[in-house]
PDB file of C-alpha atoms in Angstrom:
ATOM      1  CA  MET A  23    -116.504 110.830 -86.941  1.00 52.00           C
ATOM      2  CA  THR A  24    -118.353 107.744 -85.769  1.00 52.00           C
ATOM      3  CA  ALA A  25    -121.682 106.555 -87.118  1.00 59.00           C
ATOM      4  CA  LYS A  26    -124.778 107.953 -85.487  1.00 75.00           C
ATOM      5  CA  VAL A  27    -128.152 106.346 -84.958  1.00 82.00           C
ATOM      6  CA  PHE A  28    -130.815 107.472 -87.394  1.00 80.00           C
ATOM      7  CA  SER A  29    -134.004 108.910 -85.920  1.00 77.00           C
ATOM      8  CA  GLU A  30    -137.201 109.551 -87.867  1.00 72.00           C
ATOM      9  CA  ASN A  31    -137.514 112.773 -85.868  1.00 72.00           C
ATOM     10  CA  LEU A  32    -134.515 114.262 -87.652  1.00 75.00           C
ATOM     11  CA  SER A  33    -135.314 117.286 -89.774  1.00 81.00           C
ATOM     12  CA  PRO A  34    -132.261 118.196 -91.878  1.00 89.00           C
ATOM     13  CA  THR A  35    -131.784 121.668 -93.306  1.00 88.00           C
ATOM     14  CA  PHE A  36    -129.296 123.015 -95.854  1.00 88.00           C
ATOM     15  CA  SER A  37    -126.837 123.813 -93.044  1.00 90.00           C
ATOM     16  CA  ASP A  38    -126.804 120.114 -92.096  1.00 94.00           C
ATOM     17  CA  ILE A  39    -125.776 118.906 -95.559  1.00 97.00           C
ATOM     18  CA  SER A  40    -122.405 118.581 -97.277  1.00 98.00           C
ATOM     19  CA  GLY A  41    -122.020 117.991-100.995  1.00 98.00           C
ATOM     20  CA  VAL A  42    -119.771 115.213-102.281  1.00 98.00           C
ATOM     21  CA  VAL A  43    -118.707 114.678-105.884  1.00 98.00           C
ATOM     22  CA  ILE A  44    -117.726 111.088-106.580  1.00 97.00           C
ATOM     23  CA  ALA A  45    -114.774 111.183-108.980  1.00 93.00           C
ATOM     24  CA  GLY A  46    -112.853 108.140-107.818  1.00 84.00           C
ATOM     25  CA  GLY A  47    -113.224 105.906-110.867  1.00 80.00           C
ATOM     26  CA  ARG A  48    -110.594 104.686-113.314  1.00 72.00           C
ATOM     27  CA  GLY A  49    -112.180 106.556-116.226  1.00 63.00           C
ATOM     28  CA  SER A  50    -112.261 103.415-118.363  1.00 62.00           C
ATOM     29  CA  ARG A  51    -114.947 104.839-120.662  1.00 71.00           C
ATOM     30  CA  VAL A  52    -112.882 107.931-121.432  1.00 74.00           C
ATOM     31  CA  GLY A  53    -109.513 106.387-122.156  1.00 65.00           C
ATOM     32  CA  TYR A  54    -108.553 105.973-118.490  1.00 75.00           C
ATOM     33  CA  GLN A  55    -108.443 109.724-117.956  1.00 84.00           C
ATOM     34  CA  GLN A  56    -109.807 111.563-114.943  1.00 88.00           C
ATOM     35  CA  LYS A  57    -113.317 112.281-116.176  1.00 91.00           C
ATOM     36  CA  ALA A  58    -113.871 115.072-113.658  1.00 92.00           C
ATOM     37  CA  LEU A  59    -110.958 116.971-115.183  1.00 93.00           C
ATOM     38  CA  LEU A  60    -112.020 116.639-118.824  1.00 92.00           C
ATOM     39  CA  THR A  61    -112.940 119.905-120.527  1.00 91.00           C
ATOM     40  CA  TYR A  62    -116.601 120.830-120.724  1.00 90.00           C
ATOM     41  CA  LYS A  63    -117.370 124.140-122.421  1.00 89.00           C
ATOM     42  CA  GLY A  64    -113.885 125.463-121.765  1.00 90.00           C
ATOM     43  CA  GLU A  65    -113.336 124.311-118.190  1.00 94.00           C
ATOM     44  CA  PRO A  66    -113.052 121.075-116.206  1.00 94.00           C
ATOM     45  CA  ILE A  67    -116.499 119.519-115.893  1.00 95.00           C
ATOM     46  CA  LEU A  68    -115.935 119.344-112.139  1.00 97.00           C
ATOM     47  CA  LYS A  69    -116.198 123.140-111.852  1.00 97.00           C
ATOM     48  CA  PRO A  70    -119.903 123.604-112.723  1.00 95.00           C
ATOM     49  CA  ILE A  71    -120.797 120.597-110.580  1.00 97.00           C
ATOM     50  CA  MET A  72    -118.988 122.062-107.586  1.00 97.00           C
ATOM     51  CA  HIS A  73    -120.530 125.469-108.239  1.00 97.00           C
ATOM     52  CA  SER A  74    -124.033 124.012-108.210  1.00 97.00           C
ATOM     53  CA  LEU A  75    -123.416 122.135-104.965  1.00 97.00           C
ATOM     54  CA  THR A  76    -121.783 125.184-103.364  1.00 97.00           C
ATOM     55  CA  GLU A  77    -125.052 127.044-103.810  1.00 96.00           C
ATOM     56  CA  GLN A  78    -127.083 124.216-102.266  1.00 97.00           C
ATOM     57  CA  THR A  79    -124.935 122.795 -99.433  1.00 97.00           C
ATOM     58  CA  VAL A  80    -122.764 124.023 -96.574  1.00 97.00           C
ATOM     59  CA  SER A  81    -119.512 122.609 -97.997  1.00 97.00           C
ATOM     60  CA  VAL A  82    -118.350 120.621-101.029  1.00 98.00           C
ATOM     61  CA  TRP A  83    -115.901 117.728-101.085  1.00 98.00           C
ATOM     62  CA  VAL A  84    -114.436 115.721-103.955  1.00 98.00           C
ATOM     63  CA  ASN A  85    -113.589 112.017-103.850  1.00 97.00           C
ATOM     64  CA  ALA A  86    -110.682 111.162-106.183  1.00 95.00           C
ATOM     65  CA  ASN A  87    -108.101 108.378-106.330  1.00 94.00           C
ATOM     66  CA  ALA A  88    -105.600 109.497-108.956  1.00 91.00           C
ATOM     67  CA  GLU A  89    -103.777 112.616-110.171  1.00 92.00           C
ATOM     68  CA  LEU A  90    -104.600 114.374-106.923  1.00 95.00           C
ATOM     69  CA  GLU A  91    -102.182 117.221-107.623  1.00 94.00           C
ATOM     70  CA  ARG A  92    -104.356 118.241-110.581  1.00 93.00           C
ATOM     71  CA  TYR A  93    -107.449 118.332-108.391  1.00 95.00           C
ATOM     72  CA  HIS A  94    -105.662 120.625-105.933  1.00 94.00           C
ATOM     73  CA  GLY A  95    -105.961 123.403-108.485  1.00 92.00           C
ATOM     74  CA  LEU A  96    -109.742 123.183-108.096  1.00 95.00           C
ATOM     75  CA  THR A  97    -110.245 122.273-104.448  1.00 95.00           C
ATOM     76  CA  ARG A  98    -108.413 121.415-101.260  1.00 94.00           C
ATOM     77  CA  GLN A  99    -111.426 119.569 -99.860  1.00 97.00           C
ATOM     78  CA  LEU A 100    -110.321 116.320-101.418  1.00 97.00           C
ATOM     79  CA  PHE A 101    -110.198 112.745-100.141  1.00 97.00           C
ATOM     80  CA  SER A 102    -109.481 109.259-101.479  1.00 96.00           C
ATOM     81  CA  ASP A 103    -111.020 105.849-100.845  1.00 95.00           C
ATOM     82  CA  GLU A 104    -109.842 103.924 -97.809  1.00 94.00           C
ATOM     83  CA  TYR A 105    -110.072 100.715 -99.829  1.00 91.00           C
ATOM     84  CA  GLN A 106    -107.559  99.913-102.555  1.00 88.00           C
ATOM     85  CA  GLY A 107    -108.475  98.791-106.039  1.00 87.00           C
ATOM     86  CA  PHE A 108    -111.018 101.304-107.348  1.00 88.00           C
ATOM     87  CA  LEU A 109    -114.046  99.573-105.827  1.00 93.00           C
ATOM     88  CA  GLY A 110    -116.536 102.132-107.099  1.00 94.00           C
ATOM     89  CA  PRO A 111    -118.922 104.734-105.698  1.00 96.00           C
ATOM     90  CA  LEU A 112    -119.766 102.837-102.507  1.00 97.00           C
ATOM     91  CA  ALA A 113    -116.122 103.088-101.460  1.00 97.00           C
ATOM     92  CA  GLY A 114    -116.145 106.832-102.109  1.00 97.00           C
ATOM     93  CA  MET A 115    -119.335 107.266-100.114  1.00 98.00           C
ATOM     94  CA  HIS A 116    -117.870 105.237 -97.269  1.00 97.00           C
ATOM     95  CA  ALA A 117    -114.688 107.326 -97.140  1.00 97.00           C
ATOM     96  CA  ALA A 118    -116.612 110.606 -97.189  1.00 98.00           C
ATOM     97  CA  TRP A 119    -117.826 110.167 -93.632  1.00 97.00           C
ATOM     98  CA  GLN A 120    -114.266 110.331 -92.327  1.00 96.00           C
ATOM     99  CA  TYR A 121    -113.968 113.902 -93.623  1.00 96.00           C
ATOM    100  CA  ILE A 122    -117.260 115.756 -93.722  1.00 96.00           C
ATOM    101  CA  GLU A 123    -118.538 117.256 -90.491  1.00 95.00           C
ATOM    102  CA  THR A 124    -122.264 117.282 -91.174  1.00 96.00           C
ATOM    103  CA  ASP A 125    -124.599 114.371 -90.452  1.00 95.00           C
ATOM    104  CA  TRP A 126    -126.052 114.468 -93.957  1.00 96.00           C
ATOM    105  CA  ALA A 127    -124.479 114.496 -97.406  1.00 98.00           C
ATOM    106  CA  VAL A 128    -125.690 114.629-100.975  1.00 98.00           C
ATOM    107  CA  PHE A 129    -123.667 112.532-103.387  1.00 98.00           C
ATOM    108  CA  VAL A 130    -123.447 113.149-107.130  1.00 98.00           C
ATOM    109  CA  PRO A 131    -121.269 111.743-109.930  1.00 96.00           C
ATOM    110  CA  CYS A 132    -118.512 113.758-111.572  1.00 94.00           C
ATOM    111  CA  ASP A 133    -119.878 113.704-115.123  1.00 93.00           C
ATOM    112  CA  ASN A 134    -123.119 115.671-115.027  1.00 93.00           C
ATOM    113  CA  PRO A 135    -122.885 119.486-115.225  1.00 93.00           C
ATOM    114  CA  ASN A 136    -126.669 119.922-115.305  1.00 92.00           C
ATOM    115  CA  LEU A 137    -127.717 119.418-111.697  1.00 94.00           C
ATOM    116  CA  PRO A 138    -131.099 121.072-111.047  1.00 94.00           C
ATOM    117  CA  HIS A 139    -130.870 124.310-109.073  1.00 94.00           C
ATOM    118  CA  ASP A 140    -133.403 122.861-106.621  1.00 95.00           C
ATOM    119  CA  PHE A 141    -131.748 119.440-106.426  1.00 97.00           C
ATOM    120  CA  VAL A 142    -131.187 119.435-102.663  1.00 97.00           C
ATOM    121  CA  ASN A 143    -134.505 121.122-101.924  1.00 96.00           C
ATOM    122  CA  ARG A 144    -136.390 118.368-103.754  1.00 96.00           C
ATOM    123  CA  LEU A 145    -134.518 115.701-101.818  1.00 97.00           C
ATOM    124  CA  LEU A 146    -135.410 117.415 -98.543  1.00 96.00           C
ATOM    125  CA  GLU A 147    -139.063 117.702 -99.552  1.00 96.00           C
ATOM    126  CA  ALA A 148    -139.157 113.998-100.314  1.00 97.00           C
ATOM    127  CA  TYR A 149    -137.567 113.243 -96.944  1.00 96.00           C
ATOM    128  CA  GLN A 150    -140.288 115.215 -95.166  1.00 94.00           C
ATOM    129  CA  SER A 151    -142.926 112.978 -96.753  1.00 94.00           C
ATOM    130  CA  GLN A 152    -141.142 109.763 -95.780  1.00 94.00           C
ATOM    131  CA  ASN A 153    -138.280 109.877 -93.289  1.00 95.00           C
ATOM    132  CA  ASN A 154    -135.559 107.422 -94.283  1.00 96.00           C
ATOM    133  CA  PRO A 155    -131.753 107.656 -94.014  1.00 96.00           C
ATOM    134  CA  LEU A 156    -131.490 107.509 -97.817  1.00 98.00           C
ATOM    135  CA  VAL A 157    -133.324 109.667-100.342  1.00 98.00           C
ATOM    136  CA  VAL A 158    -132.667 108.771-103.966  1.00 98.00           C
ATOM    137  CA  VAL A 159    -133.623 110.477-107.215  1.00 97.00           C
ATOM    138  CA  ASP A 160    -136.343 108.943-109.390  1.00 95.00           C
ATOM    139  CA  ASP A 161    -136.277 110.503-112.855  1.00 93.00           C
ATOM    140  CA  GLY A 162    -139.724 109.188-113.754  1.00 91.00           C
ATOM    141  CA  GLU A 163    -138.417 106.029-115.401  1.00 91.00           C
ATOM    142  CA  ARG A 164    -136.067 104.583-112.790  1.00 93.00           C
ATOM    143  CA  ILE A 165    -134.100 105.492-109.718  1.00 95.00           C
ATOM    144  CA  GLN A 166    -130.747 107.203-110.192  1.00 95.00           C
ATOM    145  CA  PRO A 167    -128.766 105.718-107.287  1.00 96.00           C
ATOM    146  CA  LEU A 168    -125.688 107.918-107.749  1.00 96.00           C
ATOM    147  CA  TYR A 169    -127.780 110.970-106.865  1.00 97.00           C
ATOM    148  CA  LEU A 170    -128.825 110.682-103.266  1.00 97.00           C
ATOM    149  CA  LEU A 171    -129.104 112.204 -99.819  1.00 98.00           C
ATOM    150  CA  MET A 172    -127.595 110.045 -97.069  1.00 97.00           C
ATOM    151  CA  HIS A 173    -127.462 110.153 -93.279  1.00 96.00           C
ATOM    152  CA  ARG A 174    -124.220 109.410 -91.449  1.00 95.00           C
ATOM    153  CA  SER A 175    -125.777 106.317 -89.844  1.00 95.00           C
ATOM    154  CA  MET A 176    -125.370 104.431 -93.141  1.00 97.00           C
ATOM    155  CA  GLN A 177    -121.602 104.025 -92.612  1.00 95.00           C
ATOM    156  CA  ASP A 178    -121.913 100.508 -91.204  1.00 95.00           C
ATOM    157  CA  SER A 179    -124.164  99.392 -94.032  1.00 97.00           C
ATOM    158  CA  LEU A 180    -121.638 100.693 -96.560  1.00 97.00           C
ATOM    159  CA  SER A 181    -118.826  98.817 -94.789  1.00 96.00           C
ATOM    160  CA  GLU A 182    -120.824  95.578 -94.777  1.00 97.00           C
ATOM    161  CA  ALA A 183    -121.643  95.821 -98.480  1.00 97.00           C
ATOM    162  CA  ILE A 184    -118.017  96.442 -99.407  1.00 96.00           C
ATOM    163  CA  ALA A 185    -116.839  93.577 -97.175  1.00 95.00           C
ATOM    164  CA  LYS A 186    -119.197  91.243 -99.074  1.00 96.00           C
ATOM    165  CA  ASN A 187    -118.011  92.668-102.406  1.00 95.00           C
ATOM    166  CA  HIS A 188    -121.587  93.813-103.064  1.00 96.00           C
ATOM    167  CA  LEU A 189    -120.484  96.951-104.874  1.00 95.00           C
ATOM    168  CA  SER A 190    -123.589  97.886-106.867  1.00 96.00           C
ATOM    169  CA  VAL A 191    -124.980 101.207-105.622  1.00 97.00           C
ATOM    170  CA  ASN A 192    -128.359 100.320-107.102  1.00 97.00           C
ATOM    171  CA  ARG A 193    -128.456  97.057-105.159  1.00 97.00           C
ATOM    172  CA  TRP A 194    -127.282  98.709-101.948  1.00 98.00           C
ATOM    173  CA  VAL A 195    -129.945 101.428-102.094  1.00 98.00           C
ATOM    174  CA  LYS A 196    -132.699  98.883-102.719  1.00 97.00           C
ATOM    175  CA  GLU A 197    -131.502  96.727 -99.816  1.00 97.00           C
ATOM    176  CA  ASN A 198    -131.853  99.632 -97.373  1.00 97.00           C
ATOM    177  CA  ALA A 199    -134.758 101.787 -96.256  1.00 96.00           C
ATOM    178  CA  HIS A 200    -135.013 104.634 -98.734  1.00 98.00           C
ATOM    179  CA  THR A 201    -137.296 107.344-100.013  1.00 97.00           C
ATOM    180  CA  THR A 202    -137.583 108.273-103.669  1.00 97.00           C
ATOM    181  CA  ALA A 203    -137.637 111.918-104.750  1.00 97.00           C
ATOM    182  CA  ASN A 204    -139.699 112.552-107.870  1.00 95.00           C
ATOM    183  CA  PHE A 205    -137.807 114.451-110.555  1.00 95.00           C
ATOM    184  CA  ALA A 206    -140.032 113.338-113.441  1.00 93.00           C
ATOM    185  CA  ASP A 207    -141.003 116.937-114.236  1.00 91.00           C
ATOM    186  CA  CYS A 208    -137.386 118.115-114.278  1.00 87.00           C
ATOM    187  CA  CYS A 209    -135.397 119.090-117.374  1.00 76.00           C
ATOM    188  CA  PRO A 210    -134.603 116.100-119.645  1.00 69.00           C
ATOM    189  CA  GLU A 211    -130.826 116.385-119.271  1.00 79.00           C
ATOM    190  CA  ALA A 212    -130.892 116.702-115.484  1.00 88.00           C
ATOM    191  CA  PHE A 213    -129.462 113.214-114.926  1.00 90.00           C
ATOM    192  CA  GLN A 214    -127.776 112.460-118.252  1.00 84.00           C
ATOM    193  CA  ASN A 215    -124.172 111.627-117.499  1.00 82.00           C
ATOM    194  CA  MET A 216    -121.378 112.258-119.991  1.00 81.00           C
ATOM    195  CA  ASN A 217    -119.837 108.823-120.326  1.00 76.00           C
ATOM    196  CA  THR A 218    -117.737 109.025-123.489  1.00 73.00           C
ATOM    197  CA  LEU A 219    -115.048 111.171-125.050  1.00 74.00           C
ATOM    198  CA  ALA A 220    -117.462 111.783-127.936  1.00 78.00           C
ATOM    199  CA  SER A 221    -119.993 113.383-125.584  1.00 78.00           C
ATOM    200  CA  PHE A 222    -117.332 115.788-124.315  1.00 73.00           C
ATOM    201  CA  ALA A 223    -116.239 116.615-127.851  1.00 76.00           C
ATOM    202  CA  GLU A 224    -119.840 117.321-128.865  1.00 75.00           C
ATOM    203  CA  ALA A 225    -120.261 119.677-125.909  1.00 73.00           C
ATOM    204  CA  GLU A 226    -117.233 121.670-127.032  1.00 69.00           C
ATOM    205  CA  ILE A 227    -118.674 122.346-130.491  1.00 57.00           C
ATOM    206  CA  SER A 228    -122.303 122.811-129.498  1.00 57.00           C
TER     207      SER A 228
END
């Protein structure tokens, strides 16, 4: 689907929003394994993330670039980056718009099983206070650029950033009009990603 023009008069609802889990990395911090498929409390960590998004969005997609046959056991709504070379989350976000049918999407990383139950609702509330094509989580200390609500019109901006090799999501968000959603009062672990094999091992024995 082609990019659409963003209008401040847009008023997205849950039925206008797809969920996308970004799982397209190399997994360098976890021994070059697929982090989304690592075991968390007896099941792949991807499962609770997808479950949470299923309850808050109209459909859930997963972005992955390796071992796709293993992902097929969890979902058929799967897509890979259009760019080669594991360019990072911006490439996954860019590719998503070729698959999802809604004009809005929420993006989350593949290593946090503790998404708030009102995650999408808080993003929508923030959008109503300041209408921008990006709404990003602020945890009270800093923005969390991998957790965001995005309008389809941002496709061109994503393409331009990737073409310039400007691959930092944090930089890209700050360079574009965005709204911050305040999650400072949320649970402490709401945006704590599991970045090491040790963190997964600790979860199994806790």
